[in-house]
Amino acid sequence: MIIKKQVHRAYKKVNPIIGVLLFLISILLFVLTVPFGFVYGLIYKLFKGGVTSIGEYALKMAISIDQLGNVSMQYLLNALWIKKDGYYFGNRDETISSAIGRNKNLGTLTFFGRSIDRLLDTIDPNHSLNSIDYYIEPTDKIIDKLAWIHLVDGKILSTRSKGKTKYYIPGGKREPGETDTVTLVREIKEELSVAIIVPSMEYIGVFEAQADKHKLGILVRMTCYAAQYQGQLLPHSEIEEMVWLTYKDRELISAVDQLIFDFLHLKGDLVE
């Protein structure tokens, strides 16, 4: 996974006339400038880095074209390549391969989608799964959350909300415009009454799975950090219970938390 820190911004509504004009201008500029720029780029990379650098340049171009295709062909791909409740194509920040990978994980590819996935795999094994981009702009198909990984003696701190039966790793949803740090500090203070020590925050990873109690195709993306804290851990707000779980408690948690448990257990940080 590649760490790419940024504040996510939602799409802005655009005047349809302005949208059409910008589209026409972009097409004109593309036709007039891209061929010359591409040829110059090939020559530049050849002389500066040899054949290998040309391959890297071509790959960057392929990714950009893939993102363009994900937007321009989104309605056709959604109709032919995925089932009704699949993860939609069309995110301007994502490639077609990444969207295929998400649907492969969900089991929502149609015959046509599976055929394309197999074709890609013959060229590059596990291509779609390895292409999943966990740092794209959040959409209504992705619930963007932060989680605090707090381990003591091989056990992980987990919580249960009022009226819920499953346990969850502490954390919560990102508000519009919030950074990872702001979200995590706010959520942990609200849930457990303690203050995260920001300089101690250590990035763990990003995990993604089908969201609990949501229709198929709605994913939850969990960005995880370990961190020290100040204060006394006490359940607060909607939190009814605070527990310490081990790997054997895996069936008591959500799908995305199960992936986190697997990761921590494999590292040897979470005991049986």
GROMACS .gro file of N, CA and C in nm, residues 4 6-9 11 63-64 66-71 74 87 89-96 98-99 102 131-139 142 221:
model
  114
    4LYS      N    1  -0.060   0.798   0.096
    4LYS     CA    2  -0.080   0.927   0.029
    4LYS      C    3  -0.168   1.014   0.119
    6GLN      N    4  -0.373   1.319   0.240
    6GLN     CA    5  -0.443   1.433   0.181
    6GLN      C    6  -0.577   1.450   0.250
    7VAL      N    7  -0.634   1.569   0.237
    7VAL     CA    8  -0.769   1.593   0.285
    7VAL      C    9  -0.864   1.569   0.170
    8HIS      N   10  -0.957   1.477   0.189
    8HIS     CA   11  -1.049   1.444   0.080
    8HIS      C   12  -1.155   1.552   0.065
    9ARG      N   13  -1.186   1.583  -0.056
    9ARG     CA   14  -1.288   1.684  -0.086
    9ARG      C   15  -1.397   1.622  -0.172
   11TYR      N   16  -1.713   1.607  -0.440
   11TYR     CA   17  -1.738   1.672  -0.569
   11TYR      C   18  -1.816   1.801  -0.548
   63ILE      N   19  -0.228   0.442  -1.671
   63ILE     CA   20  -0.311   0.467  -1.553
   63ILE      C   21  -0.402   0.587  -1.576
   64SER      N   22  -0.350   0.693  -1.637
   64SER     CA   23  -0.431   0.812  -1.665
   64SER      C   24  -0.544   0.780  -1.763
   66ASP      N   25  -0.673   0.488  -1.807
   66ASP     CA   26  -0.764   0.400  -1.734
   66ASP      C   27  -0.862   0.481  -1.650
   67GLN      N   28  -0.814   0.587  -1.584
   67GLN     CA   29  -0.901   0.673  -1.505
   67GLN      C   30  -1.002   0.746  -1.594
   68LEU      N   31  -0.956   0.790  -1.711
   68LEU     CA   32  -1.047   0.854  -1.806
   68LEU      C   33  -1.156   0.757  -1.850
   69GLY      N   34  -1.117   0.634  -1.878
   69GLY     CA   35  -1.215   0.533  -1.919
   69GLY      C   36  -1.314   0.501  -1.809
   70ASN      N   37  -1.270   0.505  -1.684
   70ASN     CA   38  -1.359   0.476  -1.571
   70ASN      C   39  -1.470   0.579  -1.561
   71VAL      N   40  -1.442   0.702  -1.603
   71VAL     CA   41  -1.545   0.807  -1.601
   71VAL      C   42  -1.629   0.805  -1.729
   74GLN      N   43  -1.848   0.478  -1.760
   74GLN     CA   44  -1.904   0.429  -1.634
   74GLN      C   45  -2.042   0.366  -1.648
   87TYR      N   46  -2.016  -0.254  -0.676
   87TYR     CA   47  -1.946  -0.127  -0.656
   87TYR      C   48  -1.936  -0.057  -0.790
   89PHE      N   49  -1.856   0.178  -1.114
   89PHE     CA   50  -1.751   0.247  -1.188
   89PHE      C   51  -1.788   0.396  -1.194
   90GLY      N   52  -1.689   0.483  -1.217
   90GLY     CA   53  -1.719   0.624  -1.239
   90GLY      C   54  -1.646   0.721  -1.151
   91ASN      N   55  -1.575   0.672  -1.047
   91ASN     CA   56  -1.500   0.764  -0.962
   91ASN      C   57  -1.384   0.822  -1.043
   92ARG      N   58  -1.378   0.955  -1.055
   92ARG     CA   59  -1.276   1.019  -1.139
   92ARG      C   60  -1.135   1.000  -1.086
   93ASP      N   61  -1.123   0.956  -0.961
   93ASP     CA   62  -0.992   0.939  -0.899
   93ASP      C   63  -0.945   0.792  -0.905
   94GLU      N   64  -1.023   0.707  -0.971
   94GLU     CA   65  -0.998   0.563  -0.966
   94GLU      C   66  -0.984   0.504  -1.106
   95THR      N   67  -0.908   0.396  -1.117
   95THR     CA   68  -0.894   0.328  -1.245
   95THR      C   69  -1.002   0.221  -1.261
   96ILE      N   70  -1.021   0.176  -1.384
   96ILE     CA   71  -1.114   0.066  -1.411
   96ILE      C   72  -1.067  -0.059  -1.337
   98SER      N   73  -0.903  -0.087  -1.059
   98SER     CA   74  -0.933  -0.078  -0.917
   98SER      C   75  -1.079  -0.111  -0.888
   99ALA      N   76  -1.169  -0.059  -0.969
   99ALA     CA   77  -1.312  -0.088  -0.952
   99ALA      C   78  -1.343  -0.236  -0.976
  102ARG      N   79  -1.242  -0.424  -0.659
  102ARG     CA   80  -1.339  -0.411  -0.549
  102ARG      C   81  -1.459  -0.503  -0.573
  131SER      N   82  -0.452  -0.368  -0.792
  131SER     CA   83  -0.476  -0.232  -0.842
  131SER      C   84  -0.573  -0.153  -0.755
  132ILE      N   85  -0.634  -0.217  -0.655
  132ILE     CA   86  -0.730  -0.146  -0.570
  132ILE      C   87  -0.663  -0.026  -0.504
  133ASP      N   88  -0.719   0.090  -0.524
  133ASP     CA   89  -0.664   0.215  -0.471
  133ASP      C   90  -0.741   0.253  -0.345
  134TYR      N   91  -0.673   0.246  -0.230
  134TYR     CA   92  -0.738   0.275  -0.103
  134TYR      C   93  -0.733   0.423  -0.067
  135TYR      N   94  -0.688   0.507  -0.160
  135TYR     CA   95  -0.673   0.649  -0.130
  135TYR      C   96  -0.753   0.737  -0.226
  136ILE      N   97  -0.850   0.679  -0.293
  136ILE     CA   98  -0.933   0.757  -0.383
  136ILE      C   99  -1.029   0.845  -0.304
  137GLU      N  100  -1.087   0.944  -0.373
  137GLU     CA  101  -1.187   1.027  -0.310
  137GLU      C  102  -1.302   0.941  -0.261
  138PRO      N  103  -1.350   0.964  -0.139
  138PRO     CA  104  -1.465   0.887  -0.091
  138PRO      C  105  -1.590   0.921  -0.169
  139THR      N  106  -1.674   0.824  -0.190
  139THR     CA  107  -1.801   0.845  -0.259
  139THR      C  108  -1.913   0.789  -0.172
  142ILE      N  109  -1.840   0.441  -0.047
  142ILE     CA  110  -1.731   0.414   0.045
  142ILE      C  111  -1.751   0.496   0.173
  221ARG      N  112  -1.398   0.183   0.445
  221ARG     CA  113  -1.253   0.194   0.435
  221ARG      C  114  -1.199   0.245   0.568
   0.00000   0.00000   0.00000
